Amino acid sequence: MAQSLSNILLHIVFSTKHRQPFIDEGIERELFKYLATACNTLGCPTHRIGSTEDHIHIACTLGRTIAVSKLIQEIKQDSSQWMKLQGRPYSEFGWQDGYDAFSIGRSQLEDLRVYIARQREHHARESFQDEYRRLLDRYQIDYDERYVWD
């Protein structure tokens, strides 16, 4: 082939360290912009970013020259440093060590975008733990609860 093509859509989820409620509505818009810029710089355009106080969801296209682990390492590292510079309330900010990255089909993207956009509303009714179990079940991932929570 004369060129390389890729169309891998991702649903990425990760939490704040110790699930601390750092992502308030006052910072989230700027954090989303920062994360979108970081993803785009790495060749991974975002489709939607949403959060609650203690975790974030990102829908993006994986660039053809970067590994999922490298993308997430870069955006977590850069955004963590940025958050710490946003003032005293965020000086202890950090992301958890782990992450989840699920592949989705193009036909699922719009539903995922809506789901991510409604995270705060959604979590008024469902805990993160229940949401996470549902995601693992939906993506048909076997898991042992002893190793899921940090």
Short mmCIF file of C-alpha atoms in Angstrom, two decimals, residues 6-136:
data_model
loop_
_atom_site.label_atom_id
_atom_site.label_comp_id
_atom_site.label_asym_id
_atom_site.label_seq_id
_atom_site.Cartn_x
_atom_site.Cartn_y
_atom_site.Cartn_z
CA SER A 6 -6.40 4.03 10.39
CA ASN A 7 -9.87 4.61 11.82
CA ILE A 8 -9.76 3.47 15.44
CA LEU A 9 -12.26 5.14 17.74
CA LEU A 10 -11.65 5.02 21.49
CA HIS A 11 -13.66 5.50 24.66
CA ILE A 12 -11.12 6.36 27.36
CA VAL A 13 -11.93 6.53 31.08
CA PHE A 14 -9.66 7.37 34.01
CA SER A 15 -10.07 8.76 37.51
CA THR A 16 -8.43 11.29 39.73
CA LYS A 17 -5.92 9.88 42.20
CA HIS A 18 -7.74 8.33 45.15
CA ARG A 19 -10.96 9.45 43.43
CA GLN A 20 -10.60 12.93 44.88
CA PRO A 21 -13.30 15.40 43.69
CA PHE A 22 -10.96 17.81 41.88
CA ILE A 23 -12.87 18.33 38.63
CA ASP A 24 -15.36 20.99 39.61
CA GLU A 25 -17.58 22.83 37.17
CA GLY A 26 -15.35 25.90 37.47
CA ILE A 27 -12.33 24.11 35.96
CA GLU A 28 -13.86 21.45 33.73
CA ARG A 29 -14.34 23.58 30.59
CA GLU A 30 -10.69 24.67 30.61
CA LEU A 31 -9.55 21.12 31.43
CA PHE A 32 -11.56 19.78 28.48
CA LYS A 33 -9.96 22.37 26.18
CA TYR A 34 -6.52 21.44 27.48
CA LEU A 35 -7.14 17.71 26.99
CA ALA A 36 -8.59 18.26 23.50
CA THR A 37 -5.53 20.29 22.50
CA ALA A 38 -3.19 17.64 23.94
CA CYS A 39 -5.00 14.88 22.03
CA ASN A 40 -5.03 16.89 18.80
CA THR A 41 -1.31 17.66 19.15
CA LEU A 42 -0.69 13.91 19.32
CA GLY A 43 -2.74 13.35 16.15
CA CYS A 44 -5.79 12.05 18.03
CA PRO A 45 -8.77 14.34 17.44
CA THR A 46 -11.40 14.32 20.17
CA HIS A 47 -15.12 13.85 19.61
CA ARG A 48 -16.30 14.59 23.17
CA ILE A 49 -14.87 15.01 26.65
CA GLY A 50 -16.97 14.87 29.81
CA SER A 51 -16.47 14.37 33.50
CA THR A 52 -17.73 14.35 37.01
CA GLU A 53 -15.76 15.45 40.04
CA ASP A 54 -13.57 12.35 40.11
CA HIS A 55 -13.27 10.84 36.64
CA ILE A 56 -13.19 11.71 32.97
CA HIS A 57 -14.40 10.20 29.71
CA ILE A 58 -12.80 10.97 26.34
CA ALA A 59 -14.03 9.89 22.91
CA CYS A 60 -11.28 10.28 20.33
CA THR A 61 -9.80 8.84 17.17
CA LEU A 62 -6.48 7.13 17.74
CA GLY A 63 -3.80 8.56 15.47
CA ARG A 64 -2.09 6.05 13.22
CA THR A 65 1.39 6.68 14.67
CA ILE A 66 0.76 6.48 18.42
CA ALA A 67 0.00 3.65 20.83
CA VAL A 68 -2.98 3.90 23.15
CA SER A 69 -0.73 3.69 26.22
CA LYS A 70 1.49 6.52 24.95
CA LEU A 71 -1.51 8.74 24.17
CA ILE A 72 -2.93 8.28 27.65
CA GLN A 73 0.43 8.66 29.37
CA GLU A 74 1.03 11.96 27.57
CA ILE A 75 -2.40 13.48 28.16
CA LYS A 76 -2.50 12.43 31.82
CA GLN A 77 1.00 13.72 32.50
CA ASP A 78 0.50 17.04 30.73
CA SER A 79 -2.97 17.72 32.12
CA SER A 80 -1.87 16.83 35.66
CA GLN A 81 0.91 19.39 35.49
CA TRP A 82 -1.49 21.96 34.02
CA MET A 83 -4.09 21.36 36.74
CA LYS A 84 -1.52 21.90 39.50
CA LEU A 85 -0.81 25.35 38.02
CA GLN A 86 -4.47 26.40 38.20
CA GLY A 87 -4.35 27.51 41.81
CA ARG A 88 -4.26 26.30 45.36
CA PRO A 89 -7.37 24.07 45.18
CA TYR A 90 -5.63 21.95 42.52
CA SER A 91 -2.09 21.89 43.92
CA GLU A 92 -2.40 18.23 44.99
CA PHE A 93 -4.09 17.10 41.77
CA GLY A 94 -3.14 13.84 40.12
CA TRP A 95 -4.63 11.10 37.96
CA GLN A 96 -4.86 7.47 39.01
CA ASP A 97 -2.18 5.16 37.60
CA GLY A 98 -4.57 3.06 35.52
CA TYR A 99 -6.96 3.76 32.68
CA ASP A 100 -9.50 2.04 30.48
CA ALA A 101 -9.58 2.27 26.72
CA PHE A 102 -12.39 0.64 24.79
CA SER A 103 -12.68 0.46 21.01
CA ILE A 104 -16.00 1.48 19.51
CA GLY A 105 -17.52 1.36 16.06
CA ARG A 106 -18.41 4.44 14.03
CA SER A 107 -22.11 3.61 14.47
CA GLN A 108 -21.68 3.87 18.27
CA LEU A 109 -19.99 7.27 18.25
CA GLU A 110 -23.06 9.51 18.47
CA ASP A 111 -24.53 7.55 21.40
CA LEU A 112 -21.16 7.73 23.15
CA ARG A 113 -20.92 11.48 22.55
CA VAL A 114 -24.34 11.98 24.17
CA TYR A 115 -23.45 9.69 27.08
CA ILE A 116 -20.19 11.55 27.74
CA ALA A 117 -21.86 14.95 27.51
CA ARG A 118 -24.33 13.95 30.24
CA GLN A 119 -21.86 12.64 32.82
CA ARG A 120 -22.83 14.98 35.67
CA GLU A 121 -26.52 14.31 35.11
CA HIS A 122 -25.86 10.58 34.78
CA HIS A 123 -23.91 10.38 38.04
CA ALA A 124 -26.69 12.04 39.98
CA ARG A 125 -28.41 8.65 39.54
CA GLU A 126 -25.59 6.11 39.32
CA SER A 127 -22.32 5.71 41.21
CA PHE A 128 -19.01 5.46 39.41
CA GLN A 129 -18.61 1.89 40.65
CA ASP A 130 -21.97 0.85 39.18
CA GLU A 131 -21.20 2.70 35.95
CA TYR A 132 -17.80 1.03 35.71
CA ARG A 133 -19.22 -2.46 36.25
CA ARG A 134 -21.79 -1.74 33.54
CA LEU A 135 -19.07 -0.54 31.14
CA LEU A 136 -16.99 -3.66 31.73
#
